[in-house]
Amino acid sequence: MAGILTSFTGRDALLWGHQPLKLAHGLGDQALFSRPALARLIETYPREHYSLIAMGSPQDSKLWREGDLTGLPGEAVLDAIAKGRLWLNLRNVSGVNAAHRRLLDEIFAQLHQAIPGFEASKWENGILISSPGAQVYYHADLPGQLLWQIAGKKRVWLYPNGAPFLTQRHLEDIALFDVEVDIPYAPWYDEHARIFDLAPGEMLSWPLNAPHRVENVEGLSISMTVSFSSPAIRRAEIVHLANGLLRHRFGIAPKSRRIEGPGFFAKAALQKLMRNSGWVRQQRQARREITFRLDSSGQAIDLMAAE
Ligand SMILES: [Fe+2]
């Protein structure tokens, strides 16, 4: 397979993971990302692995509703998203589809070859298809992230991965409560952001946990989102979760964020004991309910309205 990062240089290898980095990619040439292939993927995608979200009006823009594709042809879904205020997230595509798994494995083989010291050990991808006016609010992710633009244009704001934009307490809360978008944001943060316009054929990489937000600026947006882990990332997640438990469950302000030594192993044991407990499950019970479906013309039908 030809190189997927089409203009990667030695300078990019030095910057990777340390600074935000916009790079050229050739995923648009892959048959898997043609419109018919994507339409086919959508119409065969297992229910438990996708989320279809309708966004509220600008006045109550934080009100998201979750819906169902109800067997619509993939082309009709793409048309509905192009016209509406929707986004469709096909989660864990590499786990569901063998051809996507092979392509993603090849991408990571190329990254490992090109970047000395890059040590990803697990990776998965999703495909995010969203309306021209869609946006993703300020948040941070615990795993490493890459954003690959296939169609449409996005603007991405990337913020420093330290205080006040992101604190250890925020990381603990994300690990414990499983809700990335609840970390605080103020418009003045934007003065400290780096802003990238992402067009088809471009991808973005950024430092671990760096908060970001995204606005679609032109056309139906199709992106591949990649998340990856490594032994160090996994250990950091264990510490965030254990420190979150200490703080919220036991009222102890955690002092150490070490990812080795006896303190680390005590925390690893603690989070293993607690992570599936009723208390943690209850804290995460911000469950989304299915409240609409798309009809044959691509209109959202409210399932919650009284019959
Ligand atoms: Fe993200």
CSV table of C-alpha atoms and ligand atoms in Angstrom, one decimal:
chain,number,residue,atom,x,y,z
A,1,MET,CA,0.0,0.0,0.0
A,2,ALA,CA,1.3,3.4,-0.9
A,3,GLY,CA,2.1,5.9,1.8
A,4,ILE,CA,-1.0,7.2,3.5
A,5,LEU,CA,0.7,10.3,5.0
A,6,THR,CA,1.7,11.8,1.7
A,7,SER,CA,4.1,14.5,2.7
A,8,PHE,CA,5.5,13.4,6.1
A,9,THR,CA,8.9,14.9,6.9
A,10,GLY,CA,11.6,14.4,9.6
A,11,ARG,CA,10.4,17.6,11.1
A,12,ASP,CA,6.9,16.2,11.4
A,13,ALA,CA,8.3,13.2,13.2
A,14,LEU,CA,10.0,15.5,15.8
A,15,LEU,CA,6.8,17.5,16.3
A,16,TRP,CA,4.4,14.5,16.5
A,17,GLY,CA,2.7,14.3,19.9
A,18,HIS,CA,4.4,17.4,21.2
A,19,GLN,CA,2.7,20.1,19.1
A,20,PRO,CA,-0.5,20.3,17.0
A,21,LEU,CA,0.3,19.0,13.6
A,22,LYS,CA,-1.7,19.2,10.3
A,23,LEU,CA,-0.6,16.7,7.7
A,24,ALA,CA,-1.6,15.7,4.2
A,25,HIS,CA,-3.2,12.2,3.7
A,26,GLY,CA,-4.3,10.1,0.8
A,27,LEU,CA,-7.4,8.3,2.4
A,28,GLY,CA,-9.7,9.9,-0.2
A,29,ASP,CA,-8.1,7.6,-2.8
A,30,GLN,CA,-9.1,4.5,-0.8
A,31,ALA,CA,-12.2,2.7,-2.1
A,32,LEU,CA,-13.4,2.3,1.5
A,33,PHE,CA,-14.0,6.0,1.7
A,34,SER,CA,-15.9,6.4,-1.6
A,35,ARG,CA,-19.4,7.6,-1.2
A,36,PRO,CA,-21.0,4.3,-2.3
A,37,ALA,CA,-18.8,2.3,0.1
A,38,LEU,CA,-19.7,4.7,3.0
A,39,ALA,CA,-23.4,4.5,2.1
A,40,ARG,CA,-23.2,0.7,2.2
A,41,LEU,CA,-21.3,0.8,5.5
A,42,ILE,CA,-24.1,3.0,7.0
A,43,GLU,CA,-27.0,0.8,5.9
A,44,THR,CA,-25.3,-2.4,7.3
A,45,TYR,CA,-24.0,-0.8,10.5
A,46,PRO,CA,-25.0,-2.7,13.6
A,47,ARG,CA,-27.5,-0.8,15.8
A,48,GLU,CA,-25.4,-1.1,19.0
A,49,HIS,CA,-22.4,0.5,17.3
A,50,TYR,CA,-23.8,3.8,16.0
A,51,SER,CA,-25.2,7.0,17.5
A,52,LEU,CA,-27.4,9.3,15.5
A,53,ILE,CA,-27.7,12.7,17.2
A,54,ALA,CA,-30.1,15.6,16.4
A,55,MET,CA,-28.9,18.9,17.6
A,56,GLY,CA,-31.2,21.4,19.3
A,57,SER,CA,-31.8,24.9,18.0
A,58,PRO,CA,-29.0,27.4,18.5
A,59,GLN,CA,-30.9,28.7,21.6
A,60,ASP,CA,-30.7,25.4,23.4
A,61,SER,CA,-27.7,24.1,21.5
A,62,LYS,CA,-26.7,21.8,24.3
A,63,LEU,CA,-29.9,19.8,23.9
A,64,TRP,CA,-29.0,16.7,22.0
A,65,ARG,CA,-31.4,13.9,21.1
A,66,GLU,CA,-30.5,10.4,20.0
A,67,GLY,CA,-32.2,8.7,17.1
A,68,ASP,CA,-32.5,5.7,14.9
A,69,LEU,CA,-31.8,5.1,11.1
A,70,THR,CA,-34.6,2.5,10.8
A,71,GLY,CA,-33.2,0.7,7.8
A,72,LEU,CA,-32.9,3.8,5.6
A,73,PRO,CA,-30.6,3.5,2.5
A,74,GLY,CA,-27.2,4.9,3.2
A,75,GLU,CA,-27.5,7.5,0.4
A,76,ALA,CA,-30.7,8.8,2.0
A,77,VAL,CA,-29.0,9.1,5.3
A,78,LEU,CA,-26.1,11.1,3.8
A,79,ASP,CA,-28.7,13.4,2.1
A,80,ALA,CA,-30.6,13.9,5.4
A,81,ILE,CA,-27.4,14.7,7.2
A,82,ALA,CA,-26.3,17.1,4.4
A,83,LYS,CA,-29.6,19.0,4.8
A,84,GLY,CA,-30.2,18.7,8.5
A,85,ARG,CA,-28.7,19.4,11.9
A,86,LEU,CA,-27.6,15.9,12.6
A,87,TRP,CA,-24.5,13.8,13.2
A,88,LEU,CA,-24.0,10.1,12.8
A,89,ASN,CA,-21.1,8.5,14.6
A,90,LEU,CA,-20.2,5.0,13.4
A,91,ARG,CA,-18.2,3.8,16.5
A,92,ASN,CA,-15.5,1.2,16.4
A,93,VAL,CA,-15.5,0.8,12.6
A,94,SER,CA,-12.2,-1.1,12.8
A,95,GLY,CA,-13.9,-3.6,15.2
A,96,VAL,CA,-17.0,-4.1,13.0
A,97,ASN,CA,-15.4,-4.1,9.5
A,98,ALA,CA,-12.4,-6.2,8.6
A,99,ALA,CA,-11.3,-4.0,5.6
A,100,HIS,CA,-11.3,-0.9,7.8
A,101,ARG,CA,-9.3,-2.9,10.4
A,102,ARG,CA,-6.7,-3.8,7.8
A,103,LEU,CA,-6.4,-0.2,6.6
A,104,LEU,CA,-6.1,1.2,10.1
A,105,ASP,CA,-3.4,-1.4,11.0
A,106,GLU,CA,-1.5,-0.3,7.9
A,107,ILE,CA,-1.8,3.3,8.9
A,108,PHE,CA,-0.3,2.5,12.3
A,109,ALA,CA,2.5,0.4,10.8
A,110,GLN,CA,3.4,3.4,8.7
A,111,LEU,CA,3.2,5.8,11.7
A,112,HIS,CA,5.5,3.5,13.8
A,113,GLN,CA,7.9,3.4,10.9
A,114,ALA,CA,7.9,7.1,10.4
A,115,ILE,CA,8.0,8.3,14.0
A,116,PRO,CA,10.8,7.1,16.3
A,117,GLY,CA,9.5,6.5,19.8
A,118,PHE,CA,5.9,6.4,18.8
A,119,GLU,CA,4.6,3.4,20.8
A,120,ALA,CA,0.8,3.0,20.2
A,121,SER,CA,-0.2,-0.5,21.2
A,122,LYS,CA,-4.0,-0.4,20.6
A,123,TRP,CA,-6.0,1.6,18.1
A,124,GLU,CA,-9.5,1.9,16.8
A,125,ASN,CA,-11.4,4.3,14.5
A,126,GLY,CA,-14.8,5.7,14.0
A,127,ILE,CA,-16.4,7.5,11.1
A,128,LEU,CA,-18.2,10.8,12.0
A,129,ILE,CA,-20.7,12.1,9.4
A,130,SER,CA,-22.2,15.5,10.3
A,131,SER,CA,-24.3,18.4,8.9
A,132,PRO,CA,-22.8,21.6,7.6
A,133,GLY,CA,-23.7,23.5,10.7
A,134,ALA,CA,-22.7,20.8,13.3
A,135,GLN,CA,-20.2,21.4,16.0
A,136,VAL,CA,-18.5,19.4,18.8
A,137,TYR,CA,-18.2,21.3,22.1
A,138,TYR,CA,-15.0,21.9,24.1
A,139,HIS,CA,-13.8,18.6,25.5
A,140,ALA,CA,-10.7,16.5,26.1
A,141,ASP,CA,-10.1,12.8,25.4
A,142,LEU,CA,-8.1,10.4,27.5
A,143,PRO,CA,-6.7,8.3,24.6
A,144,GLY,CA,-4.5,9.7,21.9
A,145,GLN,CA,-6.6,11.1,19.0
A,146,LEU,CA,-6.2,11.8,15.3
A,147,LEU,CA,-8.8,13.5,13.1
A,148,TRP,CA,-8.7,12.7,9.3
A,149,GLN,CA,-10.9,14.8,7.0
A,150,ILE,CA,-12.5,13.0,4.1
A,151,ALA,CA,-15.3,15.4,2.9
A,152,GLY,CA,-16.4,18.9,3.9
A,153,LYS,CA,-14.4,21.5,5.8
A,154,LYS,CA,-14.0,21.8,9.6
A,155,ARG,CA,-12.4,24.4,11.8
A,156,VAL,CA,-10.6,22.9,14.9
A,157,TRP,CA,-9.6,24.9,18.0
A,158,LEU,CA,-6.8,23.2,19.9
A,159,TYR,CA,-6.0,24.4,23.4
A,160,PRO,CA,-3.0,23.8,25.6
A,161,ASN,CA,-3.2,20.5,27.7
A,162,GLY,CA,-2.5,22.2,31.0
A,163,ALA,CA,-4.2,24.5,33.5
A,164,PRO,CA,-6.4,26.4,33.4
A,165,PHE,CA,-7.7,24.8,30.1
A,166,LEU,CA,-7.2,21.2,31.5
A,167,THR,CA,-6.4,20.3,35.0
A,168,GLN,CA,-5.7,16.9,36.7
A,169,ARG,CA,-9.1,17.2,38.3
A,170,HIS,CA,-10.7,17.4,34.9
A,171,LEU,CA,-8.9,14.3,33.8
A,172,GLU,CA,-10.1,12.5,36.9
A,173,ASP,CA,-13.7,13.5,36.2
A,174,ILE,CA,-13.5,12.3,32.6
A,175,ALA,CA,-12.0,9.0,33.7
A,176,LEU,CA,-14.6,8.5,36.5
A,177,PHE,CA,-17.8,9.9,35.0
A,178,ASP,CA,-17.2,9.1,31.3
A,179,VAL,CA,-18.4,12.5,30.1
A,180,GLU,CA,-15.8,14.4,28.2
A,181,VAL,CA,-17.8,17.4,27.4
A,182,ASP,CA,-18.4,18.6,30.9
A,183,ILE,CA,-15.1,20.3,31.5
A,184,PRO,CA,-15.5,24.1,31.8
A,185,TYR,CA,-14.9,26.4,28.8
A,186,ALA,CA,-14.8,30.2,28.5
A,187,PRO,CA,-14.8,32.1,25.2
A,188,TRP,CA,-11.5,33.8,26.2
A,189,TYR,CA,-9.8,30.4,26.1
A,190,ASP,CA,-9.9,30.9,22.3
A,191,GLU,CA,-7.1,33.6,22.6
A,192,HIS,CA,-4.9,30.7,23.6
A,193,ALA,CA,-6.0,28.2,21.0
A,194,ARG,CA,-4.4,27.3,17.8
A,195,ILE,CA,-6.9,27.2,15.0
A,196,PHE,CA,-6.7,24.8,12.1
A,197,ASP,CA,-8.9,24.7,9.0
A,198,LEU,CA,-9.2,21.1,7.9
A,199,ALA,CA,-10.1,20.3,4.3
A,200,PRO,CA,-10.5,16.8,2.6
A,201,GLY,CA,-7.0,15.2,2.4
A,202,GLU,CA,-5.8,16.7,5.7
A,203,MET,CA,-5.4,15.2,9.1
A,204,LEU,CA,-4.7,16.7,12.6
A,205,SER,CA,-2.6,15.2,15.4
A,206,TRP,CA,-2.3,16.9,18.8
A,207,PRO,CA,-0.6,16.4,22.2
A,208,LEU,CA,-2.3,13.9,24.5
A,209,ASN,CA,-5.5,15.2,26.3
A,210,ALA,CA,-5.3,18.6,24.6
A,211,PRO,CA,-8.8,20.1,24.8
A,212,HIS,CA,-10.4,20.9,21.5
A,213,ARG,CA,-13.7,22.0,19.9
A,214,VAL,CA,-14.8,21.7,16.3
A,215,GLU,CA,-17.1,23.5,13.9
A,216,ASN,CA,-18.1,22.4,10.5
A,217,VAL,CA,-17.6,25.3,8.1
A,218,GLU,CA,-18.6,23.9,4.7
A,219,GLY,CA,-20.6,21.0,3.3
A,220,LEU,CA,-21.5,17.6,4.6
A,221,SER,CA,-18.5,16.6,6.8
A,222,ILE,CA,-17.1,13.1,6.7
A,223,SER,CA,-14.2,12.4,9.1
A,224,MET,CA,-12.3,9.4,10.4
A,225,THR,CA,-11.6,9.7,14.1
A,226,VAL,CA,-8.8,7.5,15.4
A,227,SER,CA,-8.1,6.9,19.1
A,228,PHE,CA,-5.0,5.0,20.3
A,229,SER,CA,-3.5,3.9,23.5
A,230,SER,CA,-0.1,2.9,24.7
A,231,PRO,CA,1.2,1.4,28.0
A,232,ALA,CA,1.9,4.9,29.3
A,233,ILE,CA,-1.5,6.2,28.3
A,234,ARG,CA,-3.2,3.2,29.9
A,235,ARG,CA,-1.3,3.7,33.1
A,236,ALA,CA,-2.2,7.4,33.1
A,237,GLU,CA,-5.9,6.5,32.7
A,238,ILE,CA,-5.7,4.1,35.7
A,239,VAL,CA,-4.2,6.9,37.8
A,240,HIS,CA,-6.9,9.4,36.7
A,241,LEU,CA,-9.6,7.0,37.6
A,242,ALA,CA,-8.1,6.0,41.0
A,243,ASN,CA,-7.5,9.7,41.9
A,244,GLY,CA,-11.0,10.5,40.9
A,245,LEU,CA,-12.3,7.7,43.1
A,246,LEU,CA,-10.1,8.9,46.0
A,247,ARG,CA,-11.5,12.4,45.6
A,248,HIS,CA,-15.2,11.8,45.0
A,249,ARG,CA,-15.8,8.5,46.8
A,250,PHE,CA,-13.5,8.8,49.7
A,251,GLY,CA,-13.0,12.6,50.0
A,252,ILE,CA,-9.2,12.4,49.8
A,253,ALA,CA,-7.4,15.0,47.6
A,254,PRO,CA,-4.9,12.9,45.6
A,255,LYS,CA,-1.3,14.1,45.8
A,256,SER,CA,0.5,11.8,43.3
A,257,ARG,CA,0.1,11.2,39.6
A,258,ARG,CA,3.0,8.8,39.3
A,259,ILE,CA,2.5,6.0,36.9
A,260,GLU,CA,5.0,3.6,38.6
A,261,GLY,CA,6.1,2.5,42.0
A,262,PRO,CA,4.0,1.1,44.9
A,263,GLY,CA,1.5,4.0,44.9
A,264,PHE,CA,0.7,3.3,41.3
A,265,PHE,CA,0.0,-0.4,42.0
A,266,ALA,CA,-2.2,0.4,45.0
A,267,LYS,CA,-4.2,2.8,42.7
A,268,ALA,CA,-4.3,0.2,40.0
A,269,ALA,CA,-5.8,-2.3,42.5
A,270,LEU,CA,-8.2,0.3,43.9
A,271,GLN,CA,-9.6,1.2,40.4
A,272,LYS,CA,-9.9,-2.4,39.5
A,273,LEU,CA,-11.9,-3.1,42.6
A,274,MET,CA,-14.1,-0.1,42.1
A,275,ARG,CA,-14.5,0.5,38.4
A,276,ASN,CA,-17.5,-1.7,37.9
A,277,SER,CA,-19.1,-1.0,41.3
A,278,GLY,CA,-22.7,0.1,41.6
A,279,TRP,CA,-21.5,3.5,42.7
A,280,VAL,CA,-19.4,4.1,39.6
A,281,ARG,CA,-22.3,2.8,37.4
A,282,GLN,CA,-24.7,5.1,39.0
A,283,GLN,CA,-22.4,8.1,38.5
A,284,ARG,CA,-22.2,7.3,34.8
A,285,GLN,CA,-25.9,6.9,34.4
A,286,ALA,CA,-26.2,9.8,32.0
A,287,ARG,CA,-27.7,7.3,29.6
A,288,ARG,CA,-29.1,8.6,26.3
A,289,GLU,CA,-32.5,7.6,25.3
A,290,ILE,CA,-33.6,7.0,21.7
A,291,THR,CA,-36.1,9.9,21.1
A,292,PHE,CA,-36.5,10.1,17.3
A,293,ARG,CA,-36.1,8.1,14.1
A,294,LEU,CA,-35.4,9.1,10.5
A,295,ASP,CA,-38.4,8.5,8.1
A,296,SER,CA,-38.0,7.5,4.4
A,297,SER,CA,-37.6,11.1,3.4
A,298,GLY,CA,-34.9,11.7,5.9
A,299,GLN,CA,-37.1,13.7,8.3
A,300,ALA,CA,-36.7,13.3,12.1
A,301,ILE,CA,-39.9,11.7,13.6
A,302,ASP,CA,-40.2,12.4,17.3
A,303,LEU,CA,-40.8,9.2,19.2
A,304,MET,CA,-41.4,10.9,22.5
A,305,ALA,CA,-44.5,12.9,21.3
A,306,ALA,CA,-47.8,11.7,22.7
A,307,GLU,CA,-49.6,9.3,20.3
B,1,FE,FE,-12.2,14.7,20.7
